[in-house]
Coordinates of N, CA and C in Angstrom, one line a residue:
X1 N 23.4 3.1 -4.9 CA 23.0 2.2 -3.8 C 22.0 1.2 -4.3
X2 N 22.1 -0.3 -4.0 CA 21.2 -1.6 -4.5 C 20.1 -1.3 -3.2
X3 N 18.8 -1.2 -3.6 CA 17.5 -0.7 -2.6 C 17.1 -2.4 -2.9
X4 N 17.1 -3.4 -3.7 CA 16.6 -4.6 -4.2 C 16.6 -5.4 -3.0
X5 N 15.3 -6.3 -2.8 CA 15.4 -7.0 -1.9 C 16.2 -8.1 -1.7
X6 N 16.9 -9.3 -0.8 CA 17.4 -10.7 -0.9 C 16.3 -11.1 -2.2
X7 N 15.2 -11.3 -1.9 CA 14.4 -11.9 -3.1 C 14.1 -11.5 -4.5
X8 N 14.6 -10.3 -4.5 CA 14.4 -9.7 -5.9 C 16.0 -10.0 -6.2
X9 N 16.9 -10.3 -5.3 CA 18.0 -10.7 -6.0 C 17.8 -12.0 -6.4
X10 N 17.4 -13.1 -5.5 CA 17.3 -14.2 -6.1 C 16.3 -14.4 -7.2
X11 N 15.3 -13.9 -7.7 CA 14.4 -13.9 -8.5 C 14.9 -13.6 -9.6
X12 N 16.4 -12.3 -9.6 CA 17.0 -11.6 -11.1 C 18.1 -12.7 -11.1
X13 N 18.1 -14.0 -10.5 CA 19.3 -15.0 -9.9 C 21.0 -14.0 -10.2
X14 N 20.5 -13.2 -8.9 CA 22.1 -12.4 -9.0 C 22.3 -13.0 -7.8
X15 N 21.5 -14.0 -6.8 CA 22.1 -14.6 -5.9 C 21.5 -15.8 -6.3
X16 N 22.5 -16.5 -5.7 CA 22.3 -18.7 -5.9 C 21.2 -18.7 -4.8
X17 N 20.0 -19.7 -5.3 CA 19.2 -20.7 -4.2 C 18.4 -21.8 -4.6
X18 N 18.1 -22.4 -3.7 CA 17.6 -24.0 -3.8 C 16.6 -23.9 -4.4
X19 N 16.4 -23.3 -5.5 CA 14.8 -22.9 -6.4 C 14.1 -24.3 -6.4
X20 N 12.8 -24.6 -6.1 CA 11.8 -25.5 -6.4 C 10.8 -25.3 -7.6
X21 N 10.3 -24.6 -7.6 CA 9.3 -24.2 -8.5 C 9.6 -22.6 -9.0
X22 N 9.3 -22.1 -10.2 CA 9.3 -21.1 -10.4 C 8.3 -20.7 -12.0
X23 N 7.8 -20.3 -11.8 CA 7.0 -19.3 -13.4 C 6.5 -18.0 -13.3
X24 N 5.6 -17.5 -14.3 CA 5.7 -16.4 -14.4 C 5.4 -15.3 -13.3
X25 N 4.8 -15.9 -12.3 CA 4.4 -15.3 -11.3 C 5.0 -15.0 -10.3
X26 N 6.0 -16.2 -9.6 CA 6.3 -16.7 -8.4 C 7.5 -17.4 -8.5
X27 N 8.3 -17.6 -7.4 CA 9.3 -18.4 -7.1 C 9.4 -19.5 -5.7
X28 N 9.3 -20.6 -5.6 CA 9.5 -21.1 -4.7 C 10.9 -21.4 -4.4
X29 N 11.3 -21.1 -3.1 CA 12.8 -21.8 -2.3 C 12.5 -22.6 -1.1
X30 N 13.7 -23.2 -1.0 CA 13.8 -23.7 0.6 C 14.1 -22.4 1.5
X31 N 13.8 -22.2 2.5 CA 14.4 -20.9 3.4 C 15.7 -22.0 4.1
X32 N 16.4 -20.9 4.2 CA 18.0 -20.8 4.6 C 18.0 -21.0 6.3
X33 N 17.0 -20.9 6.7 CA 16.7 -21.3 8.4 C 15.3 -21.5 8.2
X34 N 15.4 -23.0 8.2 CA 14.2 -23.3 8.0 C 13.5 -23.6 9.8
X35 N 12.4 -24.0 9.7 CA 11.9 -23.5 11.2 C 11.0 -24.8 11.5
X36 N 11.2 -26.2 10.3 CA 10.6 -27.6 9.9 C 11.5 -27.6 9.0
X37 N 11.1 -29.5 9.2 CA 11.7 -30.0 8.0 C 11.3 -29.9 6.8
X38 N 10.1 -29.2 6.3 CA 9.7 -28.8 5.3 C 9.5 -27.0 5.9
X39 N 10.2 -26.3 4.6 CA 10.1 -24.8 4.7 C 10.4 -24.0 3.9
X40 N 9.6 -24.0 3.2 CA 9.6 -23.5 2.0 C 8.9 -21.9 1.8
X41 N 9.4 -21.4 0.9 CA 8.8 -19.7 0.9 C 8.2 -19.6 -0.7
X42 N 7.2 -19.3 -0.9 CA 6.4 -19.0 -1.8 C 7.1 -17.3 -2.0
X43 N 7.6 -17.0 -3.3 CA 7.6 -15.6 -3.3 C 7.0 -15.1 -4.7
X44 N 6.2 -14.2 -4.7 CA 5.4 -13.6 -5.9 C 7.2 -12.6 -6.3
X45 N 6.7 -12.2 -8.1 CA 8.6 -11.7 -8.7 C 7.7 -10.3 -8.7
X46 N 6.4 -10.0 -8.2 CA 6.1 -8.6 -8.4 C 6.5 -7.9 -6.8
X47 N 7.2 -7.2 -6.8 CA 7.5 -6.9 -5.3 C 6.7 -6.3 -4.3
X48 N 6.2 -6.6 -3.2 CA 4.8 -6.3 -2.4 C 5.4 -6.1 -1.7
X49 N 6.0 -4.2 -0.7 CA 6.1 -4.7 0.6 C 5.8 -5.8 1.9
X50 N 4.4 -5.8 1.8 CA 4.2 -6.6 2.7 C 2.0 -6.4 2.3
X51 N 1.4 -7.6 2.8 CA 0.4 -8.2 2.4 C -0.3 -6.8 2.8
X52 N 0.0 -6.4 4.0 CA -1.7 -5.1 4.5 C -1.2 -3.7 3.2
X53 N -0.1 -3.6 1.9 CA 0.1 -3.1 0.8 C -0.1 -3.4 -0.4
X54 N -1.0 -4.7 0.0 CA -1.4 -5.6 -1.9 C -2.5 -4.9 -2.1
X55 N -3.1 -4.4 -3.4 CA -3.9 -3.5 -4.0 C -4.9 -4.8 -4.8
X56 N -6.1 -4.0 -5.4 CA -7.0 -5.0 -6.3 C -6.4 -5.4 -7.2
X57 N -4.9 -4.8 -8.3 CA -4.4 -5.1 -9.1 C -3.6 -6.7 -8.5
X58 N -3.2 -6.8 -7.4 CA -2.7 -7.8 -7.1 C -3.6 -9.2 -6.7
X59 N -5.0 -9.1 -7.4 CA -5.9 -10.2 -7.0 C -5.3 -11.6 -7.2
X60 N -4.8 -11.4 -8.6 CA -4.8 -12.3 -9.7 C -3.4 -13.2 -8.8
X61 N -1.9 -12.1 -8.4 CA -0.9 -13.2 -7.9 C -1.2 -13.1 -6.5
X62 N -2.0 -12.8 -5.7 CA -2.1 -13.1 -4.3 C -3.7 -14.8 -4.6
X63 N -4.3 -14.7 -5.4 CA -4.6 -16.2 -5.5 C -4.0 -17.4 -6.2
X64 N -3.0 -17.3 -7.2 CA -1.8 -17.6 -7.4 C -1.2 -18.2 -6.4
X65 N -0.4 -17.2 -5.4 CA 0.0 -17.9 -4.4 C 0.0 -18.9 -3.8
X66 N -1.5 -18.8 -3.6 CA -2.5 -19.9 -2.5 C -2.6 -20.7 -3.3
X67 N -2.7 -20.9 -4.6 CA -2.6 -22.1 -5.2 C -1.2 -23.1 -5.6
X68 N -0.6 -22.3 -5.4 CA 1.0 -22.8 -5.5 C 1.2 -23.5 -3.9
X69 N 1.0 -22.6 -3.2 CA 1.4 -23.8 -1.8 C 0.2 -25.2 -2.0
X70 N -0.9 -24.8 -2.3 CA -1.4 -26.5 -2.5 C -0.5 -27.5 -3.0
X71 N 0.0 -27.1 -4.4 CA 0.4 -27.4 -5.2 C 1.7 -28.0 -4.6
X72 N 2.6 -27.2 -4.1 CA 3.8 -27.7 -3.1 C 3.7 -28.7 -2.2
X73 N 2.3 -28.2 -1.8 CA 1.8 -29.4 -0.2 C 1.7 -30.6 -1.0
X74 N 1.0 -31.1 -2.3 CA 1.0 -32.4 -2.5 C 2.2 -32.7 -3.3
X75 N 2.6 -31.4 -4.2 CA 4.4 -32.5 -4.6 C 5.3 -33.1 -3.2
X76 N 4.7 -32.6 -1.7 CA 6.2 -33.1 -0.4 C 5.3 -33.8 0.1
X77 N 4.2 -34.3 -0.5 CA 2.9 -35.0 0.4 C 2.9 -34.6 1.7
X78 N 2.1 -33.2 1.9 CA 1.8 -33.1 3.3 C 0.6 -32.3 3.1
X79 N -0.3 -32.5 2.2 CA -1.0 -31.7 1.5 C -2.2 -31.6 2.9
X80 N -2.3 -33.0 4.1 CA -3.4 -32.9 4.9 C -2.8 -32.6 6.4
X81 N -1.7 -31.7 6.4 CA -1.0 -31.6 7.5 C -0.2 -30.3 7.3
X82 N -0.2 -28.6 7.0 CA 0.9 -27.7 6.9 C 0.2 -26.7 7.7
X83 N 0.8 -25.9 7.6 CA 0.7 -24.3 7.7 C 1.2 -23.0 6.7
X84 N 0.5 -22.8 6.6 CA 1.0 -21.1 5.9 C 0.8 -19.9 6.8
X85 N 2.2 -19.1 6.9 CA 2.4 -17.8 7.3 C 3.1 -17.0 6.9
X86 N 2.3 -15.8 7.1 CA 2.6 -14.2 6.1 C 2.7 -13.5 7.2
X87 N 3.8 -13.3 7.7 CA 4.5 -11.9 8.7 C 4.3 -10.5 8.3
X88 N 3.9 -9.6 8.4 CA 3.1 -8.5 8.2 C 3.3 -7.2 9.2
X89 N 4.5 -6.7 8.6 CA 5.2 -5.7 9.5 C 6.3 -6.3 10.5
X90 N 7.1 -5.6 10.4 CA 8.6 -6.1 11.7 C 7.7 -6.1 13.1
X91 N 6.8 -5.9 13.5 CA 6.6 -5.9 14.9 C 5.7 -7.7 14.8
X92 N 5.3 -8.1 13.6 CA 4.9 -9.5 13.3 C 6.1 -10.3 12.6
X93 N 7.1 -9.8 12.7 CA 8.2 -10.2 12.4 C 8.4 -11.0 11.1
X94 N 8.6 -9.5 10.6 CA 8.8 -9.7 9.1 C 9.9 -9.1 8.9
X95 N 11.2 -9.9 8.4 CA 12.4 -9.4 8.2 C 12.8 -8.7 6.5
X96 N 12.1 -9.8 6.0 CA 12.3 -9.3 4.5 C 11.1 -8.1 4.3
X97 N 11.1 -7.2 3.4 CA 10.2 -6.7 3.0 C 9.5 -6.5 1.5
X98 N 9.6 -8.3 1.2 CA 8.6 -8.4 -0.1 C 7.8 -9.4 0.3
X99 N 6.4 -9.4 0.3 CA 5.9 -10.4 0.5 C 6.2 -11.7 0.5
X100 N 6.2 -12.5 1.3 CA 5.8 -14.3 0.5 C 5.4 -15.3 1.6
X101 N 5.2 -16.3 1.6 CA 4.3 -17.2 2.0 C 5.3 -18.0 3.0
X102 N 5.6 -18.5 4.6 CA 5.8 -19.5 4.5 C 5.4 -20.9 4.7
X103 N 5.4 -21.9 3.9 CA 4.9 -23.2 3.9 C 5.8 -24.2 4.9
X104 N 5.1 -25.0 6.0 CA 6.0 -25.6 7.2 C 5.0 -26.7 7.6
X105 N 6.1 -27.8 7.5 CA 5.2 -28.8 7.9 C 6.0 -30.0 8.8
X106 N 5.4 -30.7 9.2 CA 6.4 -31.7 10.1 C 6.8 -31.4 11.2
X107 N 7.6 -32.0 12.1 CA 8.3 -31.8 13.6 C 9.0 -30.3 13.6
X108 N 8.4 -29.7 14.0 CA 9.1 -28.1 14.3 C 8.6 -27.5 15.7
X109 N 9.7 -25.7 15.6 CA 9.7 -25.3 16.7 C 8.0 -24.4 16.7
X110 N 7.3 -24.8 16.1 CA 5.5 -24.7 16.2 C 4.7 -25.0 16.8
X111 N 5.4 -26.7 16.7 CA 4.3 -27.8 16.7 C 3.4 -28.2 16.0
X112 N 3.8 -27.8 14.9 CA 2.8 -28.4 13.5 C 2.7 -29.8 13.5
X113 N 1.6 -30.3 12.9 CA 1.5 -32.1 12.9 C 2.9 -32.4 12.1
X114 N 3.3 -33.4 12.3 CA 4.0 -34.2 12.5 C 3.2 -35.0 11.1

């Protein structure tokens, strides 16, 4: 039986996706239901249940992270207008169960600036 997440499959690219960015740490996609016109998912390739599971060993790619969504906000110029959200357990509705980031910006069902 495959225990591997959607994202650990896209990460070992045994599934196709809209990759943006990717190095040794991380992977950026478009999400597949996106929630804005900009929606992108930061995903670290070390697999983290979920963020209230990240340890001290994980300093180094959970600030990583945060610097890659900067990094994204000025490559789609919205660098002074987004949001970032980390779902943190199914009852905060978190479907996948490897960490990652999502980045949303623009006209959405939020209300994020525009």
């Amino acid at each position: 039986m495959d225990n591997k997440t959607i994202f650990q499959k896209i990460i070992e690219k045994e599934i196709p996706s809209d990759i943006i960015f990717e190095d040794e740490l991380c992977i950026v996609i478009k999400d597949i239901n996106p929630q804005a016109p900009l929606h992108l998912l930061i995903i670290p390739k070390k697999p983290i249940p979920k963020l209230s599971e990240a340890s001290k060993e994980d300093l180094k790619i959970l600030g990583h992270l945060m610097l890659i969504v900067g990094n994204m906000s000025r490559k789609f110029d919205v660098d002074d207008a987004f949001n970032v959200i980390i779902n943190n357990g199914e009852k905060a509705g978190q479907t996948v169960f490897h960490l990652h980031l999502h980045l949303l910006a623009g006209n959405n069902k939020l209300n994020l600036p525009k």
